[in-house]
Structure formats: structure tokens, C-alpha cells
Tab-separated table of C-alpha atoms in Angstrom:
chain	number	residue	atom	x	y	z
H	289	MET	CA	150.306	395.084	193.567
H	290	THR	CA	148.871	398.555	194.048
H	291	VAL	CA	145.892	398.112	191.632
H	292	SER	CA	143.155	395.753	193.019
H	293	LYS	CA	139.622	394.765	192.051
H	294	ILE	CA	136.733	395.999	194.240
H	295	LYS	CA	133.186	394.649	194.089
H	296	SER	CA	130.560	397.351	193.523
H	297	LYS	CA	126.691	397.043	193.840
H	298	LYS	CA	126.216	399.651	191.221
H	299	TYR	CA	129.063	398.710	188.624
H	300	GLY	CA	129.879	395.130	189.517
H	301	ILE	CA	133.638	395.487	189.440
H	302	THR	CA	135.754	398.600	189.833
H	303	TYR	CA	139.483	399.104	190.404
H	304	GLN	CA	141.342	400.756	193.210
H	305	VAL	CA	144.808	402.172	193.446
H	306	ASP	CA	146.641	401.779	196.825
H	307	VAL	CA	150.073	403.283	196.796
H	308	ARG	CA	152.476	403.239	199.827
H	309	TYR	CA	155.430	405.579	199.264
H	310	LYS	CA	157.840	408.073	200.924
H	311	ASP	CA	157.583	411.767	200.311
H	312	GLU	CA	160.473	414.174	199.675
H	313	LEU	CA	161.199	414.338	203.306
H	314	GLY	CA	161.395	410.530	203.679
H	315	ILE	CA	158.059	410.095	205.543
H	316	ALA	CA	156.154	407.069	204.875
H	317	LYS	CA	152.654	407.802	203.352
H	318	ARG	CA	149.705	405.940	201.798
H	319	HIS	CA	147.456	407.170	198.955
H	320	ILE	CA	144.154	405.335	198.026
H	321	LYS	CA	142.043	406.193	194.901
H	322	SER	CA	138.928	404.060	193.986
H	323	GLY	CA	136.209	404.040	191.423
H	324	PHE	CA	138.120	403.177	188.221
H	325	LEU	CA	135.787	401.297	185.814
H	326	LYS	CA	138.702	399.999	183.764
H	327	SER	CA	141.937	398.344	184.895
H	328	LYS	CA	143.879	400.512	182.315
H	329	ASP	CA	142.614	403.723	183.857
H	330	ALA	CA	143.642	402.620	187.216
H	331	LYS	CA	147.249	401.625	186.019
H	332	LYS	CA	147.535	404.984	184.199
H	333	TYR	CA	146.574	406.910	187.374
H	334	GLU	CA	149.129	404.804	189.308
H	335	GLN	CA	151.896	405.573	186.796
H	336	ASP	CA	151.015	409.284	186.807
H	337	PHE	CA	151.053	409.311	190.655
H	338	PHE	CA	154.495	407.651	190.708
H	339	ASP	CA	155.832	410.157	188.105
H	340	LYS	CA	154.572	412.981	190.278
H	341	ILE	CA	156.264	411.535	193.369
H	342	GLU	CA	159.482	411.068	191.386
H	343	LEU	CA	159.360	414.624	190.052
H	344	ASN	CA	158.819	416.088	193.511
H	345	ASN	CA	161.658	414.083	194.853
H	346	LEU	CA	163.897	415.275	191.986
H	347	LYS	CA	162.936	418.872	192.571
H	348	THR	CA	163.797	418.477	196.197
H	349	GLN	CA	167.189	417.022	195.204
H	350	LEU	CA	167.793	419.821	192.745
H	351	MET	CA	166.921	422.518	195.359
H	352	GLU	CA	169.669	421.105	197.518
H	353	LYS	CA	172.335	421.410	194.835
H	354	THR	CA	174.836	424.193	195.305
H	355	PHE	CA	176.443	426.465	192.671
H	356	ASN	CA	179.593	424.416	193.049
H	357	ASP	CA	177.654	421.201	192.353
H	358	ILE	CA	176.261	422.560	189.110
H	359	TYR	CA	179.556	424.089	188.049
H	360	GLU	CA	181.377	420.737	188.499
H	361	GLU	CA	178.651	418.837	186.671
H	362	TYR	CA	178.813	421.191	183.795
H	363	MET	CA	182.618	420.829	183.516
H	364	GLU	CA	182.425	417.117	183.755
H	365	LEU	CA	179.514	416.689	181.236
H	366	GLU	CA	180.308	419.468	178.766
H	367	GLY	CA	183.235	421.689	179.683
H	368	LYS	CA	186.086	419.255	179.586
H	369	HIS	CA	185.012	418.236	176.054
H	370	LYS	CA	184.429	421.743	174.893
H	371	TYR	CA	187.367	423.731	176.205
H	372	ALA	CA	191.200	423.466	175.645
H	373	LYS	CA	193.208	422.433	178.706
H	374	SER	CA	194.408	426.022	179.094
H	375	THR	CA	190.885	427.234	179.202
H	376	LEU	CA	189.859	424.645	181.714
H	377	ASN	CA	192.651	425.748	183.986
H	378	TYR	CA	191.702	429.350	183.666
H	379	TYR	CA	188.059	428.508	184.706
H	380	HIS	CA	189.165	426.127	187.567
H	381	VAL	CA	191.676	428.667	189.058
H	382	ASN	CA	189.142	431.487	189.137
H	383	HIS	CA	186.425	429.255	190.577
H	384	GLN	CA	188.838	428.104	193.312
H	385	MET	CA	189.966	431.597	194.117
H	386	TYR	CA	186.754	433.611	194.140
H	387	ILE	CA	183.724	431.398	194.117
H	388	LYS	CA	184.222	427.881	195.687
H	389	ASP	CA	184.472	428.741	199.396
H	390	ASN	CA	181.734	431.530	199.572
H	391	ILE	CA	178.917	431.962	197.133
H	392	GLY	CA	179.725	428.600	195.554
H	393	ASN	CA	178.280	426.855	198.683
H	394	LYS	CA	174.871	428.513	198.197
H	395	LYS	CA	171.972	426.498	196.770
H	396	LEU	CA	171.718	427.390	193.096
H	397	THR	CA	167.870	427.935	193.310
H	398	SER	CA	168.469	430.618	195.988
H	399	LEU	CA	170.688	432.616	193.740
H	400	LYS	CA	168.399	435.230	192.096
H	401	TYR	CA	169.438	438.385	190.358
H	402	LYS	CA	169.452	440.321	193.586
H	403	GLN	CA	171.793	438.009	195.379
H	404	VAL	CA	174.173	437.714	192.477
H	405	GLN	CA	174.264	441.423	191.950
H	406	LYS	CA	175.020	442.042	195.576
H	407	TYR	CA	177.872	439.466	195.369
H	408	PHE	CA	179.524	441.342	192.452
H	409	ASN	CA	179.025	444.730	194.109
H	410	ASN	CA	180.927	443.532	197.102
H	411	LEU	CA	183.644	442.031	194.843
H	412	SER	CA	184.017	445.334	193.121
H	413	LYS	CA	185.204	446.900	196.359
H	414	THR	CA	188.247	444.586	196.276
H	415	TYR	CA	188.934	443.495	192.646
H	416	ASN	CA	189.353	445.238	189.404
H	417	ILE	CA	187.098	445.050	186.276
H	418	PRO	CA	189.157	442.318	184.407
H	419	THR	CA	188.912	440.016	187.532
H	420	LEU	CA	185.076	440.677	187.761
H	421	ARG	CA	184.843	439.769	184.077
H	422	ASN	CA	186.709	436.563	184.559
H	423	ILE	CA	184.352	435.608	187.490
H	424	ARG	CA	181.351	436.576	185.412
H	425	LYS	CA	182.287	434.095	182.695
H	426	ILE	CA	182.017	431.260	185.223
H	427	PHE	CA	178.586	432.459	186.437
H	428	ALA	CA	177.441	432.743	182.878
H	429	VAL	CA	178.320	429.222	181.743
H	430	THR	CA	177.039	427.638	184.986
H	431	PHE	CA	173.651	429.479	184.933
H	432	ARG	CA	173.317	428.738	181.229
H	433	TYR	CA	173.885	425.020	181.808
H	434	ALA	CA	171.413	425.040	184.794
H	435	LEU	CA	168.721	426.656	182.731
H	436	LYS	CA	169.240	424.327	179.782
H	437	HIS	CA	168.877	421.284	182.141
H	438	GLY	CA	165.833	422.599	184.120
H	439	TYR	CA	167.637	423.254	187.353
H	440	ILE	CA	166.374	426.918	187.290
H	441	LYS	CA	163.620	428.661	185.529
H	442	GLU	CA	165.363	432.048	184.910
H	443	ASN	CA	168.952	432.879	184.247
H	444	PRO	CA	169.862	436.079	186.278
H	445	MET	CA	173.109	436.815	184.350
H	446	PRO	CA	171.618	439.000	181.520
H	447	TYR	CA	170.487	441.459	184.170
H	448	LEU	CA	173.892	441.620	185.960
H	449	GLN	CA	175.596	445.025	185.813
H	450	LEU	CA	179.348	445.435	186.458
H	451	PRO	CA	180.789	448.743	187.650
H	452	LYS	CA	181.764	451.109	184.890
H	453	ASP	CA	185.372	450.598	183.738
H	454	ASN	CA	186.933	454.071	184.057
H	455	ARG	CA	190.461	452.903	183.222
H	456	PRO	CA	192.124	454.320	180.168
H	457	LYS	CA	191.732	451.845	177.317
H	458	VAL	CA	194.802	449.851	176.706
H	459	ILE	CA	195.807	449.945	173.119
H	460	SER	CA	197.128	446.615	171.699
H	461	LYS	CA	200.735	447.091	170.563
H	462	THR	CA	202.051	446.496	167.110
H	463	ILE	CA	205.714	446.261	166.009
H	464	THR	CA	207.508	447.842	163.037
H	465	ASP	CA	209.164	445.798	160.456
H	466	ASP	CA	212.504	447.476	161.205
H	467	ASP	CA	212.274	446.364	164.832
H	468	LEU	CA	211.104	442.891	163.892
H	469	GLN	CA	214.065	442.585	161.523
H	470	LYS	CA	216.447	443.377	164.301
H	471	ILE	CA	214.789	440.721	166.519
H	472	VAL	CA	214.829	438.067	163.716
H	473	GLN	CA	218.510	438.793	162.973
H	474	SER	CA	219.581	438.713	166.628
H	475	ILE	CA	217.586	435.615	167.497
H	476	GLN	CA	219.536	433.674	164.934
H	477	THR	CA	222.887	434.925	166.285
H	478	VAL	CA	224.892	432.101	167.937
H	479	ASP	CA	226.667	433.279	171.032
H	480	LYS	CA	230.177	431.756	170.825
H	481	TYR	CA	230.638	432.339	174.596
H	482	ASN	CA	227.536	430.247	175.432
H	483	PRO	CA	228.368	426.522	175.405
H	484	TYR	CA	224.889	425.811	174.208
H	485	HIS	CA	225.217	428.011	171.161
H	486	ARG	CA	228.526	426.777	169.707
H	487	ASP	CA	227.319	424.183	167.267
H	488	MET	CA	225.146	423.688	164.246
H	489	ASP	CA	222.442	422.143	166.464
H	490	ALA	CA	221.948	425.618	168.190
H	491	LYS	CA	222.070	427.371	164.811
H	492	PHE	CA	219.246	425.093	163.509
H	493	THR	CA	217.036	425.693	166.480
H	494	SER	CA	217.707	429.497	166.425
H	495	SER	CA	216.754	429.582	162.706
H	496	ALA	CA	213.613	427.649	163.438
H	497	TYR	CA	212.672	430.331	166.152
H	498	ALA	CA	213.187	433.081	163.392
H	499	ILE	CA	210.972	431.219	161.012
H	500	ALA	CA	208.221	430.879	163.671
H	501	ILE	CA	208.296	434.692	164.017
H	502	LEU	CA	208.078	435.241	160.373
H	503	ILE	CA	205.153	432.841	160.005
H	504	GLY	CA	203.397	434.825	162.795
H	505	ARG	CA	204.169	438.073	161.116
H	506	TYR	CA	202.724	437.080	157.773
H	507	THR	CA	199.743	434.938	158.914
H	508	GLY	CA	198.618	436.370	162.321
H	509	LEU	CA	198.560	432.716	163.743
H	510	ARG	CA	198.883	432.315	167.411
H	511	VAL	CA	202.147	430.914	168.851
H	512	SER	CA	200.552	427.546	169.753
H	513	GLU	CA	199.204	427.235	166.144
H	514	VAL	CA	202.548	428.169	164.557
H	515	LEU	CA	204.438	425.569	166.540
H	516	ALA	CA	201.944	422.873	165.553
H	517	LEU	CA	202.381	423.375	161.714
H	518	GLU	CA	203.530	420.470	159.599
H	519	LYS	CA	205.112	420.652	156.171
H	520	SER	CA	202.036	418.881	154.715
H	521	ASP	CA	199.831	421.783	155.791
H	522	PHE	CA	201.361	423.972	153.087
H	523	ASN	CA	200.460	423.966	149.419
H	524	PHE	CA	202.885	426.141	147.605
H	525	GLU	CA	201.164	425.578	144.273
H	526	ASN	CA	197.951	427.112	145.506
H	527	LYS	CA	199.734	429.336	148.088
H	528	THR	CA	197.588	428.047	150.969
H	529	MET	CA	198.109	426.791	154.475
H	530	LYS	CA	195.871	424.596	156.693
H	531	VAL	CA	195.305	425.551	160.321
H	532	GLN	CA	194.036	422.357	161.936
H	533	ARG	CA	195.898	421.763	165.160
H	534	ARG	CA	197.652	423.558	168.004
H	535	ILE	CA	200.220	422.532	170.601
H	536	GLU	CA	198.894	421.955	174.125
H	537	TYR	CA	201.287	423.249	176.712
H	538	ALA	CA	199.522	424.778	179.707
H	539	GLY	CA	201.017	423.447	182.830
H	540	LEU	CA	203.196	420.956	180.903
H	541	ARG	CA	206.924	420.470	180.870
H	542	LYS	CA	208.878	420.414	177.540
H	543	SER	CA	208.654	416.686	177.262
H	544	GLU	CA	204.925	416.592	177.883
H	545	VAL	CA	203.576	418.980	175.255
H	546	TYR	CA	201.438	417.371	172.651
H	547	LEU	CA	199.299	418.293	169.560
H	548	THR	CA	195.565	418.624	169.642
H	549	GLU	CA	192.901	419.463	167.100
H	550	LYS	CA	190.824	421.262	169.672
H	551	LEU	CA	191.509	424.950	168.717
H	552	LYS	CA	190.174	428.009	170.466
H	553	SER	CA	186.948	427.927	168.514
H	554	LYS	CA	185.421	426.259	165.523
H	555	ASN	CA	186.294	429.302	163.382
H	556	CYS	CA	189.979	428.632	163.975
H	557	HIS	CA	189.990	425.594	161.647
H	558	ALA	CA	190.662	427.035	158.192
H	559	VAL	CA	192.524	427.006	155.034
H	560	LEU	CA	194.274	430.415	154.622
H	561	PRO	CA	196.169	432.113	151.832
H	562	ILE	CA	199.950	432.795	152.263
H	563	SER	CA	201.819	435.556	150.653
H	564	ASN	CA	204.425	434.959	147.947
H	565	GLN	CA	207.065	436.276	150.308
H	566	LEU	CA	206.293	433.700	153.100
H	567	ALA	CA	206.041	430.919	150.513
H	568	GLU	CA	209.573	431.699	149.306
H	569	ILE	CA	210.910	431.888	152.857
H	570	LEU	CA	209.381	428.513	153.728
H	571	LYS	CA	210.521	426.746	150.446
H	572	LYS	CA	214.152	427.575	151.484
H	573	TRP	CA	213.576	426.539	155.138
H	574	PHE	CA	212.068	423.205	154.014
H	575	GLU	CA	215.240	422.488	152.088
H	576	ILE	CA	217.189	422.944	155.354
H	577	ASN	CA	214.798	421.314	157.726
H	578	PRO	CA	214.702	417.571	157.262
H	579	TYR	CA	211.821	417.108	159.803
H	580	GLU	CA	208.029	417.056	159.268
H	581	TYR	CA	207.364	419.721	161.887
H	582	VAL	CA	207.906	423.145	160.497
H	583	ILE	CA	209.214	424.545	163.764
H	584	CYS	CA	211.236	422.078	165.852
H	585	ASN	CA	214.527	421.735	167.632
H	586	TYR	CA	217.579	420.115	166.110
H	587	LYS	CA	216.254	416.613	167.099
H	588	GLY	CA	212.966	417.224	165.319
H	589	LYS	CA	210.960	417.572	168.581
H	590	LEU	CA	208.220	420.071	169.233
H	591	VAL	CA	209.238	423.359	170.672
H	592	HIS	CA	207.529	424.456	174.014
H	593	PRO	CA	205.959	427.872	173.480
H	594	GLU	CA	207.418	429.172	176.697
H	595	VAL	CA	210.973	428.160	175.541
H	596	LEU	CA	210.392	430.290	172.415
H	597	ASN	CA	208.751	433.160	174.387
H	598	LYS	CA	211.712	433.236	176.783
H	599	ARG	CA	214.231	433.417	173.902
H	600	ILE	CA	212.096	436.242	172.368
H	601	ARG	CA	211.942	438.114	175.604
H	602	ASP	CA	215.706	437.848	176.187
H	603	VAL	CA	216.551	439.009	172.618
H	604	SER	CA	213.999	441.908	172.506
H	605	HIS	CA	215.073	443.052	175.941
H	606	SER	CA	218.699	443.207	174.903
H	607	LEU	CA	217.665	445.325	171.876
H	608	GLY	CA	215.509	447.626	174.064
H	609	ILE	CA	212.470	446.637	172.086
H	610	HIS	CA	209.067	445.824	173.622
H	611	PHE	CA	207.899	442.707	171.907
H	612	HIS	CA	206.050	439.512	172.539
H	613	PHE	CA	204.774	436.935	169.979
H	614	HIS	CA	201.031	437.982	170.119
H	615	MET	CA	202.013	441.428	168.907
H	616	LEU	CA	202.493	439.757	165.518
H	617	ARG	CA	198.733	439.006	165.498
H	618	HIS	CA	197.858	442.612	166.400
H	619	THR	CA	200.271	443.868	163.665
H	620	TYR	CA	198.835	441.552	160.968
H	621	ALA	CA	195.213	442.510	161.632
H	622	THR	CA	195.939	446.239	162.045
H	623	GLU	CA	197.927	446.357	158.851
H	624	LEU	CA	195.092	444.679	156.825
H	625	ILE	CA	192.588	447.143	158.199
H	626	MET	CA	194.913	450.037	157.561
H	627	SER	CA	195.306	448.870	153.965
H	628	ASP	CA	191.565	449.224	153.423
H	629	ILE	CA	190.951	445.482	153.335
H	630	ASN	CA	187.261	444.728	153.879
H	631	PRO	CA	186.678	443.953	157.618
H	632	VAL	CA	184.693	440.854	156.696
H	633	VAL	CA	187.798	439.632	154.871
H	634	VAL	CA	189.959	440.507	157.672
H	635	LYS	CA	187.604	438.673	160.100
H	636	SER	CA	187.835	435.436	157.992
H	637	LEU	CA	191.694	435.779	157.810
H	638	MET	CA	191.812	436.214	161.618
H	639	ARG	CA	189.229	433.483	162.137
H	640	HIS	CA	187.107	435.384	164.432
H	641	SER	CA	183.548	434.790	165.196
H	642	SER	CA	182.405	438.408	164.512
H	643	VAL	CA	183.735	441.471	162.771
H	644	ASP	CA	183.368	443.413	166.022
H	645	ILE	CA	186.060	441.365	167.594
H	646	THR	CA	188.466	442.051	164.754
H	647	VAL	CA	187.914	445.689	164.640
H	648	ASP	CA	187.721	446.417	168.351
H	649	THR	CA	190.368	444.099	169.634
H	650	TYR	CA	193.138	444.139	167.033
H	651	THR	CA	192.934	447.484	165.269
H	652	HIS	CA	193.937	450.684	166.933
H	653	PRO	CA	194.740	453.488	164.419
H	654	ASP	CA	196.903	456.186	166.005
H	655	ASN	CA	196.428	459.937	165.653
H	656	ASP	CA	198.494	460.184	162.502
H	657	ALA	CA	196.515	457.539	160.785
H	658	GLN	CA	193.316	459.232	161.784
H	659	ARG	CA	194.564	462.551	160.497
H	660	GLN	CA	195.739	461.063	157.219
H	661	ALA	CA	192.241	459.510	156.678
H	662	VAL	CA	190.559	462.855	157.310
H	663	ASP	CA	192.891	464.729	155.081
H	664	GLN	CA	192.514	462.060	152.273
H	665	VAL	CA	188.695	462.313	152.257
H	666	TYR	CA	188.328	466.142	152.518
H	667	SER	CA	191.462	467.454	150.771
H	668	ASP	CA	189.674	468.314	147.533
H	669	ILE	CA	186.522	469.739	149.087
H	670	LYS	CA	186.237	473.571	148.948
H	671	LEU	CA	183.574	475.541	150.679
């Protein structure tokens, strides 16, 4: 026992704490404290002393942890439950390529703002702005986790400055309904010279691809969300559609894809209205399609997004039209904004976390649209 009684001429009985321990360097030491009049005071001092030793040892251990250690701890404790598999792959690939074998080996407590800023300044000599932003995301989540769990006292990331992006802004592309109609018609065409396109099975699958494109056009859903829809998600009486799952396919073969309720963000789970036009299209399709999956192959199996994307690329290339599935989302959002729909409403339909994302990312009015807006406002004004 570390607490013992000591006879005292003045007080009769006092208590002494005698602690033998090892410090943070592993050196054996002894600490003695006498003069406690009550046993409970001595025991409290003893407990406080042990807590202090434990805290010092913990601080020493934390000081030895590298950026890589904290990043891996974050992904194990929170990241793998928070992110979709595709997002996890995105983080891990960027960590492996740009961080793990250099600054990732540095002790986290040594990485102050100055060191991190120098690291990004050096990276900017070799890599472009999008790559730097990808790397910054890993630093941001790792330092935020470290701050939350007491590994660091200050997060340097809010002070970080990336080089100015002088590249011309890339405008998100949209597609006209005339071009989309050509693609929809062509994607359903069965090639009699292709042995895989000669029967009704191929016709069913090709029709399913066309329906997927139309759903994307009239709802703005992502391809992974469209391909996860089930008939029970639609209510034709109320003209609504539930978005509650997506297809997980990152790095998976056709036979390995599966459905998950872990969407891109919590805002993605929603009940959305569908247009009368889409409702009529789907009613007819449901009469043809005997399976529960809205989009499936002739065996009723899930369609791998890359299989659909390849078919879209082949068809659009043959027609001389630049098109990929995500353009349907751009088109949907842009059309809503150009139709003077309140941006807050558009945000809810797109299931974004903020109006800024909706307006900045998916809406890009061209010069003609800008000119039309100015003429409309000022046509009747005479000076």
C-alpha cells in the first residue's frame, strides 16, 4: 500500500503517501508526501498523483503519434461508418499517393500552420489545384478529428491558403431534349448483327437503359440512385418517389454490386415529386417489367453503373453527341433555375446541403440567357 500511518508528537497520527512509479521515459522514481491528517486526504492525493502520471504518459504517447496514425484511427473509428465505399477509396488513394510516405510520417503535434503551409506550397509546384484540394480534404478531416479528441490544441487548416486558381472556370454541360431523344431512341435499337442484341432479352435490357436515362432527366437523380430504385418507391396516386438507397459499385464486378442505404449525405434521403410525364412513362414500363427493380437486366438483376455508362458512351459517340449520365443532373437543375423556380425549392429537389451548391455548381446560364434576362427587365424602361 502507498498510504501508511505515521506517528506524530504533535498530531498523534498522520498519513504518508509513498509512490513508486516510472515516468514517461520509463525511469523508476519515488515520490513521498507526508503530513496528511486524514486517511481520505492522503488517498485523494495518491489518486490525483496517479492521474497526473497517467496523463503525462498519455501526452507522451500522443506526441509520438504521426499524421498517418491519426488518419488511420479516424478512418477506423468514424470514417468507415460515415463514408460510402467509393468515398473511402477516394480518401485512401489520395492519402497513399501524396501523404503517407512523406509528411504523413511526421508527428502530428509538430505539424503547425507554418509546416503545413510550406508542404502545400511545395506541392503546388508539381500538382494542380484540384489535386491540392483533394489532399486538403484529408488534412481537414484528420486535424478536425485530432482536435475533437484532444490530440492537438489548435487546428491549422482554417489558416491554410492554396494558390489562386487561374484556370478558366469549367462550365457544367447540359444536354438538349432533341439530343437526348436521339440517344434514347438509339440506345433501344437492337443491332441485328450483334449476337447479343438479337433476342427479346437484349430488347428488354436496352429499354431499361432508356428508362434509366428518362428518370435521370426528369428527377436529377444520380446514376447510382436511379439504378437502386424499386417499384415500391413510387406512389403514382400522390405523384411521389422515395430516394432511400443507392447501388454500391466502386471497385466491384458486375456480380458483386449491392444496395446500400448510405447515401452521399443525409440530405439525399427524400420523398420527391415526379412529373405527370414521368409517371405515365413509368406506368407503361411497370406493365412490361415483371421485376421489383425498376432498372434491371432481363434476368431481374441489378445493372452495374459502368455497364450502363459504357453503353451510353458508345451510343452518344456514334451520334457525335457529348453526353454522360451526370449531365442529366446538370440539365435538371439548370432548367429549374432558368424557369424562375425559387433556389430554395431547387435546393430541396436536388437534395443539396446549401443553396450555394445548387446555384454555383449546377447552374450556368449562357450569354443568350443573360441577355434575355436583361432585356426582359429593362425593355419597358425609358429614360
